[in-house]
Amino acid sequence: MNNQEKPLLQPIKIGNLTIKNRVAMAPMNMNYTDPGNFVSKQQCAYYAARAMGGTGMIIVEAMKGTGHEISNNYKKYNNLAIYNETYVPKLASFVEHVKSYGAKIIAQVSIGPGAQGTRDVGAVQPVAASPIRYRIVPSKLITGMGSPTNIKPTLALARTLGYQEKISTDLTKAFEQIVNVSGMHMVGEMPREITKEEIKELVNDYGYAAKCTKLAGFDGLEIHAPHGYLLHSFISPRLNQRTDEYGGSLDNRLRIIKESIASMRKYVGPDFVIGVRMSASVEISGDITPEHTNESAKKLASYGADFIHLSDGSYECMSDFLPNKDGQVIAKAKIIKQGLTIPLICPSVHDPKLADEAVRNGDVDMISQGRQQIADPEWVNKYAEDRTEDIVRCTRCNEGCIKRFMVALPARCTVNPVVGHEEDIDVYAKRSPESLKNRHWQTIAQIGKEPSA
């Protein structure tokens, strides 16, 4: 098959932005950020490696879109930040570095982890749409964390984190025991209900973060509303028990995202790409289903969203959030795409044949990869060169990426020894030689387009 016949290598338009192929890198916090939430040299090189590998669109890990303390209960993981101009100069250089290798770059911007946050390292109590804590479902554990009948991997991680007391052999009880001592995210702290005044502040901050995102040269922005975080708690009929205008009907539960998009458009205008990431479903009674997400996605398109990027599950349903099986979200994506007029991106498709089929059949418009891009940044190039047998396959072991992240260590990979050391490799640490000949940064005129009314 020549490249013109390969579905994944065909260009696609998102709003006014043309992406050279149908493969996106999904956002994943790797714990590489410099102190103070500033971008690091390692992050520049890490993302550049994936751009060099042919990936059409890079979506950068969740960046703080507000400095408000109620959004800061994920501070132990030191996310990047973009809520004021202090962060823009280094991010602008980072963006130029990655774009010099031909990829488009999108900033995923977050206004808080919601109930999935923690008071660790001095943060305040988590906030959410309603005061409902999360509990991991034992049957929904990710690879490497055990099962309801085998808690040894969970026990080993708890011991690593310093919990030395006897742990129950009942996994649910074990989660309850170790959560507040070891720092493991097994049972969440009780969040308080966020106030309407705080919502207004965060919505306004989201708009200003969009301004900074555009100023830094990003090609677009992705609103962070998936897998159990703050905005997800508003979308979910199970987690949102509010009786004000932000609860009840679907229109009300989506109101905070609608207002956020409007706030952003005031600063960036109608042409800057704004997408939304959201979970396809949460497989707990009374929560969102693919049919529910289909309805939500169509409403978000009417509010001005330019694309929908799916995730799945939440901390409660970890093996949906971080799938143990390849392509397990495709069937849900097929339902969600019905009647949707903007591009739909489906995550966690590692096998090229499966990805080809999903795009060719029209089940999805693009696929995104997180852990697979960690394992092999050259995935797209190898696919384009008919060298799929050379692709280093992610084993979904979660040892170097997820489990190290859980204990606030920088990510590594069991099948790619280079991960975490890209800054030491000149070809990644330096910009493309072509970038010295061809401008790939934005002029002031391009940044300062007339804002929408």
PDB file of N, CA, C and O in Angstrom, residues 95-119:
ATOM      1  N   VAL A  95       7.532  25.898  21.988  1.00  0.00           N
ATOM      2  CA  VAL A  95       6.649  25.704  20.844  1.00  0.00           C
ATOM      3  C   VAL A  95       7.426  25.780  19.531  1.00  0.00           C
ATOM      4  O   VAL A  95       7.254  24.946  18.631  1.00  0.00           O
ATOM      5  N   GLU A  96       8.303  26.764  19.407  1.00  0.00           N
ATOM      6  CA  GLU A  96       9.120  26.890  18.185  1.00  0.00           C
ATOM      7  C   GLU A  96       9.979  25.647  17.979  1.00  0.00           C
ATOM      8  O   GLU A  96      10.160  25.171  16.848  1.00  0.00           O
ATOM      9  N   HIS A  97      10.534  25.129  19.061  1.00  0.00           N
ATOM     10  CA  HIS A  97      11.391  23.942  18.993  1.00  0.00           C
ATOM     11  C   HIS A  97      10.613  22.759  18.421  1.00  0.00           C
ATOM     12  O   HIS A  97      11.071  22.087  17.483  1.00  0.00           O
ATOM     13  N   VAL A  98       9.436  22.496  18.964  1.00  0.00           N
ATOM     14  CA  VAL A  98       8.646  21.345  18.521  1.00  0.00           C
ATOM     15  C   VAL A  98       8.119  21.545  17.102  1.00  0.00           C
ATOM     16  O   VAL A  98       8.196  20.643  16.252  1.00  0.00           O
ATOM     17  N   LYS A  99       7.634  22.743  16.810  1.00  0.00           N
ATOM     18  CA  LYS A  99       7.065  23.001  15.485  1.00  0.00           C
ATOM     19  C   LYS A  99       8.126  23.004  14.389  1.00  0.00           C
ATOM     20  O   LYS A  99       7.810  22.819  13.211  1.00  0.00           O
ATOM     21  N   SER A 100       9.381  23.187  14.766  1.00  0.00           N
ATOM     22  CA  SER A 100      10.443  23.182  13.753  1.00  0.00           C
ATOM     23  C   SER A 100      10.551  21.830  13.068  1.00  0.00           C
ATOM     24  O   SER A 100      11.143  21.718  11.989  1.00  0.00           O
ATOM     25  N   TYR A 101       9.964  20.791  13.682  1.00  0.00           N
ATOM     26  CA  TYR A 101       9.996  19.449  13.086  1.00  0.00           C
ATOM     27  C   TYR A 101       8.695  19.073  12.402  1.00  0.00           C
ATOM     28  O   TYR A 101       8.458  17.906  12.097  1.00  0.00           O
ATOM     29  N   GLY A 102       7.826  20.051  12.169  1.00  0.00           N
ATOM     30  CA  GLY A 102       6.683  19.831  11.285  1.00  0.00           C
ATOM     31  C   GLY A 102       5.377  19.446  11.931  1.00  0.00           C
ATOM     32  O   GLY A 102       4.369  19.275  11.229  1.00  0.00           O
ATOM     33  N   ALA A 103       5.340  19.304  13.238  1.00  0.00           N
ATOM     34  CA  ALA A 103       4.093  18.949  13.912  1.00  0.00           C
ATOM     35  C   ALA A 103       3.315  20.203  14.298  1.00  0.00           C
ATOM     36  O   ALA A 103       3.901  21.254  14.539  1.00  0.00           O
ATOM     37  N   LYS A 104       2.009  20.075  14.373  1.00  0.00           N
ATOM     38  CA  LYS A 104       1.185  21.100  15.007  1.00  0.00           C
ATOM     39  C   LYS A 104       1.174  20.805  16.505  1.00  0.00           C
ATOM     40  O   LYS A 104       1.290  19.655  16.927  1.00  0.00           O
ATOM     41  N   ILE A 105       1.019  21.852  17.305  1.00  0.00           N
ATOM     42  CA  ILE A 105       1.110  21.662  18.747  1.00  0.00           C
ATOM     43  C   ILE A 105      -0.058  22.332  19.456  1.00  0.00           C
ATOM     44  O   ILE A 105      -0.360  23.501  19.233  1.00  0.00           O
ATOM     45  N   ILE A 106      -0.731  21.544  20.283  1.00  0.00           N
ATOM     46  CA  ILE A 106      -1.927  21.974  21.007  1.00  0.00           C
ATOM     47  C   ILE A 106      -1.626  21.944  22.502  1.00  0.00           C
ATOM     48  O   ILE A 106      -1.012  21.000  23.006  1.00  0.00           O
ATOM     49  N   ALA A 107      -2.061  22.959  23.220  1.00  0.00           N
ATOM     50  CA  ALA A 107      -1.889  22.998  24.674  1.00  0.00           C
ATOM     51  C   ALA A 107      -3.149  22.485  25.351  1.00  0.00           C
ATOM     52  O   ALA A 107      -4.228  23.043  25.146  1.00  0.00           O
ATOM     53  N   GLN A 108      -3.012  21.406  26.122  1.00  0.00           N
ATOM     54  CA  GLN A 108      -4.152  21.003  26.952  1.00  0.00           C
ATOM     55  C   GLN A 108      -4.116  21.865  28.218  1.00  0.00           C
ATOM     56  O   GLN A 108      -3.115  21.895  28.928  1.00  0.00           O
ATOM     57  N   VAL A 109      -5.196  22.589  28.483  1.00  0.00           N
ATOM     58  CA  VAL A 109      -5.228  23.530  29.604  1.00  0.00           C
ATOM     59  C   VAL A 109      -6.309  23.094  30.589  1.00  0.00           C
ATOM     60  O   VAL A 109      -7.440  22.788  30.203  1.00  0.00           O
ATOM     61  N   SER A 110      -5.935  23.073  31.871  1.00  0.00           N
ATOM     62  CA  SER A 110      -6.808  22.565  32.928  1.00  0.00           C
ATOM     63  C   SER A 110      -7.079  23.643  33.970  1.00  0.00           C
ATOM     64  O   SER A 110      -6.211  24.471  34.264  1.00  0.00           O
ATOM     65  N   ILE A 111      -8.280  23.606  34.549  1.00  0.00           N
ATOM     66  CA  ILE A 111      -8.576  24.493  35.679  1.00  0.00           C
ATOM     67  C   ILE A 111      -8.745  23.688  36.964  1.00  0.00           C
ATOM     68  O   ILE A 111      -9.309  24.183  37.932  1.00  0.00           O
ATOM     69  N   GLY A 112      -8.223  22.462  36.987  1.00  0.00           N
ATOM     70  CA  GLY A 112      -8.187  21.743  38.249  1.00  0.00           C
ATOM     71  C   GLY A 112      -8.547  20.274  38.166  1.00  0.00           C
ATOM     72  O   GLY A 112      -9.314  19.856  37.294  1.00  0.00           O
ATOM     73  N   PRO A 113      -8.007  19.485  39.094  1.00  0.00           N
ATOM     74  CA  PRO A 113      -8.243  18.036  39.102  1.00  0.00           C
ATOM     75  C   PRO A 113      -9.534  17.617  39.775  1.00  0.00           C
ATOM     76  O   PRO A 113      -9.882  16.447  39.770  1.00  0.00           O
ATOM     77  N   GLY A 114     -10.270  18.559  40.372  1.00  0.00           N
ATOM     78  CA  GLY A 114     -11.517  18.196  41.016  1.00  0.00           C
ATOM     79  C   GLY A 114     -11.304  17.244  42.180  1.00  0.00           C
ATOM     80  O   GLY A 114     -10.324  17.351  42.929  1.00  0.00           O
ATOM     81  N   ALA A 115     -12.207  16.291  42.331  1.00  0.00           N
ATOM     82  CA  ALA A 115     -12.149  15.345  43.442  1.00  0.00           C
ATOM     83  C   ALA A 115     -10.904  14.477  43.392  1.00  0.00           C
ATOM     84  O   ALA A 115     -10.540  13.855  44.394  1.00  0.00           O
ATOM     85  N   GLN A 116     -10.249  14.429  42.248  1.00  0.00           N
ATOM     86  CA  GLN A 116      -9.054  13.595  42.105  1.00  0.00           C
ATOM     87  C   GLN A 116      -7.785  14.316  42.540  1.00  0.00           C
ATOM     88  O   GLN A 116      -6.688  13.791  42.392  1.00  0.00           O
ATOM     89  N   GLY A 117      -7.945  15.510  43.084  1.00  0.00           N
ATOM     90  CA  GLY A 117      -6.819  16.219  43.673  1.00  0.00           C
ATOM     91  C   GLY A 117      -6.541  15.729  45.089  1.00  0.00           C
ATOM     92  O   GLY A 117      -7.218  14.848  45.619  1.00  0.00           O
ATOM     93  N   THR A 118      -5.522  16.311  45.709  1.00  0.00           N
ATOM     94  CA  THR A 118      -5.118  15.911  47.051  1.00  0.00           C
ATOM     95  C   THR A 118      -4.520  17.105  47.787  1.00  0.00           C
ATOM     96  O   THR A 118      -3.998  18.026  47.166  1.00  0.00           O
ATOM     97  N   ARG A 119      -4.587  17.076  49.109  1.00  0.00           N
ATOM     98  CA  ARG A 119      -3.985  18.127  49.925  1.00  0.00           C
ATOM     99  C   ARG A 119      -2.481  17.927  50.115  1.00  0.00           C
ATOM    100  O   ARG A 119      -1.842  18.716  50.815  1.00  0.00           O
TER     101      ARG A 119
END
